[in-house]
């Protein structure tokens, strides 16, 4: 079982729809990251969360530490949102500090149709 | 600062050849990470540096792989005697201290023929 699981694997939506991508993890973390990857490979960091909720434009990310679960929401989706969205976690080290390197989920491929 | 820069963007090589990739991190970032990503998968950790010290290496990093970060600035990842299974996107990221955000490069796509 992967330490970071995402669902769904693929998602097709119509422009304007509200989108939710889920991420569950099974390890102790110091932070959770949502990343966006466009064709061609470049990765952009969208959010880094250790608790609660963050909002940036049409994107909202939430995390529930007790349930080890995070969601990424996109409101009023647009074709330019089409990309792979990747959840990643920074492990919590044995001394409570961060080990620093990221463990990634496999990503959710989002396609928004006009 | 132009972010994290990786060169080359694409590399096609014949099986058995050696290849070297370069990553220039954000200048004030102490930590530098290398990841490998195959089609349809999330990136997998290869190794990371704090300044010039290589602090951790993944089991994925066989003895054909070597990474350096001389002087704690840019880093190179060399693959010797390439195999078709090495074909992947090689991603570099940097971070100030591992507890804050990460900045990724655009990656080097390696194709071994």
mmCIF file of C-alpha atoms in Angstrom:
data_model
loop_
_atom_site.group_PDB
_atom_site.id
_atom_site.type_symbol
_atom_site.label_atom_id
_atom_site.label_comp_id
_atom_site.label_asym_id
_atom_site.label_seq_id
_atom_site.Cartn_x
_atom_site.Cartn_y
_atom_site.Cartn_z
ATOM 1 C CA UNK A 1 0.000 0.000 0.000
ATOM 2 C CA UNK A 2 1.369 3.413 -0.947
ATOM 3 C CA UNK A 3 1.955 5.844 1.876
ATOM 4 C CA UNK A 4 0.071 8.540 -0.075
ATOM 5 C CA UNK A 5 -3.101 7.617 -1.931
ATOM 6 C CA UNK A 6 -5.075 9.905 -4.225
ATOM 7 C CA UNK A 7 -8.521 9.591 -5.719
ATOM 8 C CA UNK A 8 -9.762 9.682 -8.322
ATOM 9 C CA UNK A 9 -6.947 8.702 -10.654
ATOM 10 C CA UNK A 10 -8.643 10.426 -13.586
ATOM 11 C CA UNK A 11 -11.332 13.082 -13.578
ATOM 12 C CA UNK A 12 -13.221 14.672 -16.437
ATOM 13 C CA UNK A 13 -15.398 17.704 -15.738
ATOM 14 C CA UNK A 14 -17.383 20.260 -17.668
ATOM 15 C CA UNK A 15 -16.298 23.871 -17.483
ATOM 16 C CA UNK A 16 -17.827 25.541 -14.446
ATOM 17 C CA UNK A 17 -18.129 22.412 -12.321
ATOM 18 C CA UNK A 18 -16.920 22.181 -8.737
ATOM 19 C CA UNK A 19 -14.083 19.665 -8.475
ATOM 20 C CA UNK A 20 -12.743 17.728 -5.496
ATOM 21 C CA UNK A 21 -9.580 15.649 -5.405
ATOM 22 C CA UNK A 22 -8.839 13.585 -2.317
ATOM 23 C CA UNK A 23 -5.612 12.519 -0.652
ATOM 24 C CA UNK A 24 -5.093 10.079 2.219
ATOM 25 C CA UNK A 25 -1.805 9.284 3.894
ATOM 26 C CA UNK A 26 -0.669 6.684 6.377
ATOM 27 C CA UNK A 27 2.466 8.219 7.898
ATOM 28 C CA UNK A 28 3.250 10.968 10.357
ATOM 29 C CA UNK A 29 3.750 14.199 8.492
ATOM 30 C CA UNK A 30 4.947 17.692 9.163
ATOM 31 C CA UNK A 31 3.224 19.123 6.091
ATOM 32 C CA UNK A 32 1.122 18.196 3.088
ATOM 33 C CA UNK A 33 1.596 19.734 -0.337
ATOM 34 C CA UNK A 34 -0.656 20.077 -3.343
ATOM 35 C CA UNK A 35 1.234 20.388 -6.614
ATOM 36 C CA UNK A 36 0.192 20.965 -10.212
ATOM 37 C CA UNK A 37 1.996 19.368 -13.140
ATOM 38 C CA UNK A 38 1.338 20.354 -16.727
ATOM 39 C CA UNK A 39 2.307 18.309 -19.804
ATOM 40 C CA UNK A 40 6.028 18.801 -20.311
ATOM 41 C CA UNK A 41 6.773 18.043 -16.696
ATOM 42 C CA UNK A 42 7.166 21.256 -14.749
ATOM 43 C CA UNK A 43 5.700 21.136 -11.243
ATOM 44 C CA UNK A 44 4.201 24.145 -9.499
ATOM 45 C CA UNK A 45 3.570 24.220 -5.789
ATOM 46 C CA UNK A 46 -0.036 25.228 -5.047
ATOM 47 C CA UNK A 47 -0.344 24.813 -1.279
ATOM 48 C CA UNK A 48 1.578 23.651 1.747
ATOM 49 C CA UNK A 49 -0.636 22.764 4.712
ATOM 50 C CA UNK A 50 -0.070 21.549 8.226
ATOM 51 C CA UNK A 51 -3.588 22.252 9.512
ATOM 52 C CA UNK A 52 -6.921 23.768 8.591
ATOM 53 C CA UNK A 53 -7.662 25.330 5.245
ATOM 54 C CA UNK A 54 -6.010 27.564 2.664
ATOM 55 C CA UNK A 55 -7.527 29.422 -0.274
ATOM 56 C CA UNK A 56 -5.919 30.927 -3.341
ATOM 57 C CA UNK A 57 -8.215 32.239 -6.032
ATOM 58 C CA UNK A 58 -10.481 29.407 -7.120
ATOM 59 C CA UNK A 59 -8.438 26.777 -5.305
ATOM 60 C CA UNK A 60 -9.127 25.628 -1.759
ATOM 61 C CA UNK A 61 -7.132 23.036 0.171
ATOM 62 C CA UNK A 62 -8.163 21.464 3.456
ATOM 63 C CA UNK A 63 -6.507 18.992 5.765
ATOM 64 C CA UNK A 64 -7.774 16.862 8.654
ATOM 65 C CA UNK A 65 -4.749 15.730 10.624
ATOM 66 C CA UNK A 66 -6.697 13.297 12.833
ATOM 67 C CA UNK A 67 -8.188 11.529 9.819
ATOM 68 C CA UNK A 68 -4.975 11.835 7.756
ATOM 69 C CA UNK A 69 -6.911 13.225 4.829
ATOM 70 C CA UNK A 70 -6.733 16.270 2.602
ATOM 71 C CA UNK A 71 -8.880 17.607 -0.212
ATOM 72 C CA UNK A 72 -8.191 20.008 -3.047
ATOM 73 C CA UNK A 73 -11.219 21.836 -4.393
ATOM 74 C CA UNK A 74 -11.468 23.847 -7.596
ATOM 75 C CA UNK A 75 -14.472 26.134 -7.924
ATOM 76 C CA UNK A 76 -15.818 27.257 -11.317
ATOM 77 C CA UNK A 77 -13.401 24.960 -13.171
ATOM 78 C CA UNK A 78 -11.896 26.095 -16.459
ATOM 79 C CA UNK A 79 -10.141 24.223 -19.282
ATOM 80 C CA UNK A 80 -6.859 25.851 -18.240
ATOM 81 C CA UNK A 81 -7.138 23.932 -14.948
ATOM 82 C CA UNK A 82 -6.505 20.726 -16.915
ATOM 83 C CA UNK A 83 -3.353 19.210 -15.449
ATOM 84 C CA UNK A 84 -2.161 16.480 -13.109
ATOM 85 C CA UNK A 85 -2.656 17.366 -9.445
ATOM 86 C CA UNK A 86 -0.264 15.663 -7.073
ATOM 87 C CA UNK A 87 -0.510 15.308 -3.317
ATOM 88 C CA UNK A 88 2.785 14.970 -1.455
ATOM 89 C CA UNK A 89 3.782 14.812 2.195
ATOM 90 C CA UNK A 90 6.853 15.828 4.137
ATOM 91 C CA UNK A 91 7.597 13.133 6.697
ATOM 92 C CA UNK A 92 7.878 13.971 10.346
ATOM 93 C CA UNK A 93 11.296 12.890 11.616
ATOM 94 C CA UNK A 94 11.851 10.789 14.702
ATOM 95 C CA UNK A 95 12.779 13.825 16.728
ATOM 96 C CA UNK A 96 9.591 15.591 15.656
ATOM 97 C CA UNK A 97 11.386 17.579 13.009
ATOM 98 C CA UNK A 98 10.990 17.260 9.263
ATOM 99 C CA UNK A 99 13.039 14.812 7.225
ATOM 100 C CA UNK A 100 12.540 17.175 4.354
ATOM 101 C CA UNK A 101 12.107 14.974 1.343
ATOM 102 C CA UNK A 102 8.678 14.500 -0.176
ATOM 103 C CA UNK A 103 6.628 11.342 -0.669
ATOM 104 C CA UNK A 104 4.252 11.711 -3.581
ATOM 105 C CA UNK A 105 0.924 10.276 -4.568
ATOM 106 C CA UNK A 106 0.482 9.065 -8.127
ATOM 107 C CA UNK A 107 -1.478 12.132 -9.128
ATOM 108 C CA UNK A 108 -4.973 12.874 -10.408
ATOM 109 C CA UNK A 109 -5.281 13.709 -14.080
ATOM 110 C CA UNK A 110 -7.926 16.401 -14.486
ATOM 111 C CA UNK A 111 -9.449 17.287 -17.816
ATOM 112 C CA UNK A 112 -11.919 20.164 -17.960
ATOM 113 C CA UNK A 113 -13.990 20.286 -21.137
ATOM 114 C CA UNK A 114 -15.304 23.584 -22.507
ATOM 115 C CA UNK B 1 16.389 34.752 -9.310
ATOM 116 C CA UNK B 2 14.904 32.679 -12.124
ATOM 117 C CA UNK B 3 13.860 29.726 -9.982
ATOM 118 C CA UNK B 4 15.235 26.206 -10.300
ATOM 119 C CA UNK B 5 16.900 25.572 -13.639
ATOM 120 C CA UNK B 6 17.567 22.136 -15.109
ATOM 121 C CA UNK B 7 19.635 21.275 -18.148
ATOM 122 C CA UNK B 8 19.218 19.751 -20.585
ATOM 123 C CA UNK B 9 15.416 19.680 -20.959
ATOM 124 C CA UNK B 10 15.575 16.560 -23.087
ATOM 125 C CA UNK B 11 18.259 13.935 -23.584
ATOM 126 C CA UNK B 12 18.197 10.961 -25.922
ATOM 127 C CA UNK B 13 21.044 8.521 -25.464
ATOM 128 C CA UNK B 14 22.005 5.065 -26.555
ATOM 129 C CA UNK B 15 21.966 2.248 -24.048
ATOM 130 C CA UNK B 16 25.318 1.932 -22.349
ATOM 131 C CA UNK B 17 26.275 5.600 -22.644
ATOM 132 C CA UNK B 18 26.834 7.893 -19.681
ATOM 133 C CA UNK B 19 24.695 10.983 -19.158
ATOM 134 C CA UNK B 20 24.941 13.934 -16.793
ATOM 135 C CA UNK B 21 22.209 16.341 -15.795
ATOM 136 C CA UNK B 22 22.593 19.666 -14.049
ATOM 137 C CA UNK B 23 20.365 21.476 -11.581
ATOM 138 C CA UNK B 24 20.810 25.091 -10.481
ATOM 139 C CA UNK B 25 18.688 25.708 -7.380
ATOM 140 C CA UNK B 26 17.434 28.989 -5.974
ATOM 141 C CA UNK B 27 20.598 30.570 -4.660
ATOM 142 C CA UNK B 28 19.655 30.907 -0.990
ATOM 143 C CA UNK B 29 18.153 27.398 -0.744
ATOM 144 C CA UNK B 30 20.248 25.007 1.337
ATOM 145 C CA UNK B 31 18.446 21.827 0.369
ATOM 146 C CA UNK B 32 18.444 20.261 -3.073
ATOM 147 C CA UNK B 33 16.487 17.162 -4.039
ATOM 148 C CA UNK B 34 16.515 14.820 -7.023
ATOM 149 C CA UNK B 35 13.415 12.831 -7.992
ATOM 150 C CA UNK B 36 12.608 10.434 -10.815
ATOM 151 C CA UNK B 37 9.189 10.218 -12.422
ATOM 152 C CA UNK B 38 8.028 7.546 -14.848
ATOM 153 C CA UNK B 39 4.917 7.798 -16.979
ATOM 154 C CA UNK B 40 1.692 7.775 -14.997
ATOM 155 C CA UNK B 41 3.453 7.727 -11.648
ATOM 156 C CA UNK B 42 4.229 10.318 -9.031
ATOM 157 C CA UNK B 43 7.851 11.371 -8.569
ATOM 158 C CA UNK B 44 10.072 9.099 -6.466
ATOM 159 C CA UNK B 45 12.804 10.356 -4.186
ATOM 160 C CA UNK B 46 16.387 9.683 -5.287
ATOM 161 C CA UNK B 47 18.639 11.774 -3.069
ATOM 162 C CA UNK B 48 19.035 15.071 -1.294
ATOM 163 C CA UNK B 49 21.756 17.477 -0.252
ATOM 164 C CA UNK B 50 22.008 19.942 2.536
ATOM 165 C CA UNK B 51 24.561 22.397 1.237
ATOM 166 C CA UNK B 52 27.331 20.196 -0.184
ATOM 167 C CA UNK B 53 26.588 17.161 1.978
ATOM 168 C CA UNK B 54 24.594 14.292 0.493
ATOM 169 C CA UNK B 55 22.417 13.344 3.457
ATOM 170 C CA UNK B 56 20.187 10.617 2.095
ATOM 171 C CA UNK B 57 20.059 8.269 -0.867
ATOM 172 C CA UNK B 58 17.144 6.103 -1.938
ATOM 173 C CA UNK B 59 17.467 2.405 -2.672
ATOM 174 C CA UNK B 60 16.467 3.443 -6.216
ATOM 175 C CA UNK B 61 19.878 5.069 -6.580
ATOM 176 C CA UNK B 62 21.922 2.125 -7.819
ATOM 177 C CA UNK B 63 25.697 2.231 -8.059
ATOM 178 C CA UNK B 64 25.350 3.461 -11.652
ATOM 179 C CA UNK B 65 23.928 6.715 -10.311
ATOM 180 C CA UNK B 66 25.997 9.386 -8.641
ATOM 181 C CA UNK B 67 25.086 12.869 -7.540
ATOM 182 C CA UNK B 68 27.260 15.731 -6.423
ATOM 183 C CA UNK B 69 26.760 19.250 -5.177
ATOM 184 C CA UNK B 70 30.197 20.818 -5.028
ATOM 185 C CA UNK B 71 30.345 24.033 -3.034
ATOM 186 C CA UNK B 72 26.680 23.658 -2.126
ATOM 187 C CA UNK B 73 25.468 25.421 -5.249
ATOM 188 C CA UNK B 74 24.515 23.569 -8.434
ATOM 189 C CA UNK B 75 24.166 19.799 -8.485
ATOM 190 C CA UNK B 76 24.854 17.148 -11.084
ATOM 191 C CA UNK B 77 23.278 13.718 -11.457
ATOM 192 C CA UNK B 78 25.256 11.227 -13.525
ATOM 193 C CA UNK B 79 23.981 7.909 -14.800
ATOM 194 C CA UNK B 80 26.624 5.510 -16.046
ATOM 195 C CA UNK B 81 25.985 2.673 -18.498
ATOM 196 C CA UNK B 82 22.404 3.765 -19.090
ATOM 197 C CA UNK B 83 19.670 1.154 -19.428
ATOM 198 C CA UNK B 84 16.250 1.441 -21.038
ATOM 199 C CA UNK B 85 14.691 1.332 -17.574
ATOM 200 C CA UNK B 86 16.421 4.610 -16.787
ATOM 201 C CA UNK B 87 14.113 6.412 -19.220
ATOM 202 C CA UNK B 88 12.165 8.867 -17.081
ATOM 203 C CA UNK B 89 11.751 12.485 -16.126
ATOM 204 C CA UNK B 90 14.427 13.571 -13.648
ATOM 205 C CA UNK B 91 13.206 16.397 -11.452
ATOM 206 C CA UNK B 92 15.186 18.681 -9.208
ATOM 207 C CA UNK B 93 13.729 20.744 -6.373
ATOM 208 C CA UNK B 94 15.175 23.087 -3.809
ATOM 209 C CA UNK B 95 14.018 24.270 -0.437
ATOM 210 C CA UNK B 96 15.274 26.708 2.148
ATOM 211 C CA UNK B 97 15.375 24.181 4.988
ATOM 212 C CA UNK B 98 12.913 21.370 4.171
ATOM 213 C CA UNK B 99 10.168 22.731 6.393
ATOM 214 C CA UNK B 100 8.856 25.330 3.983
ATOM 215 C CA UNK B 101 7.805 25.196 0.366
ATOM 216 C CA UNK B 102 9.662 23.517 -2.433
ATOM 217 C CA UNK B 103 10.478 24.960 -5.831
ATOM 218 C CA UNK B 104 10.736 22.527 -8.704
ATOM 219 C CA UNK B 105 12.649 22.706 -11.942
ATOM 220 C CA UNK B 106 11.084 21.799 -15.277
ATOM 221 C CA UNK B 107 12.841 18.465 -15.314
ATOM 222 C CA UNK B 108 15.130 16.608 -17.716
ATOM 223 C CA UNK B 109 13.389 13.980 -19.801
ATOM 224 C CA UNK B 110 15.759 11.090 -20.518
ATOM 225 C CA UNK B 111 15.079 8.589 -23.271
ATOM 226 C CA UNK B 112 17.402 5.606 -23.554
ATOM 227 C CA UNK B 113 17.214 3.883 -26.937
#
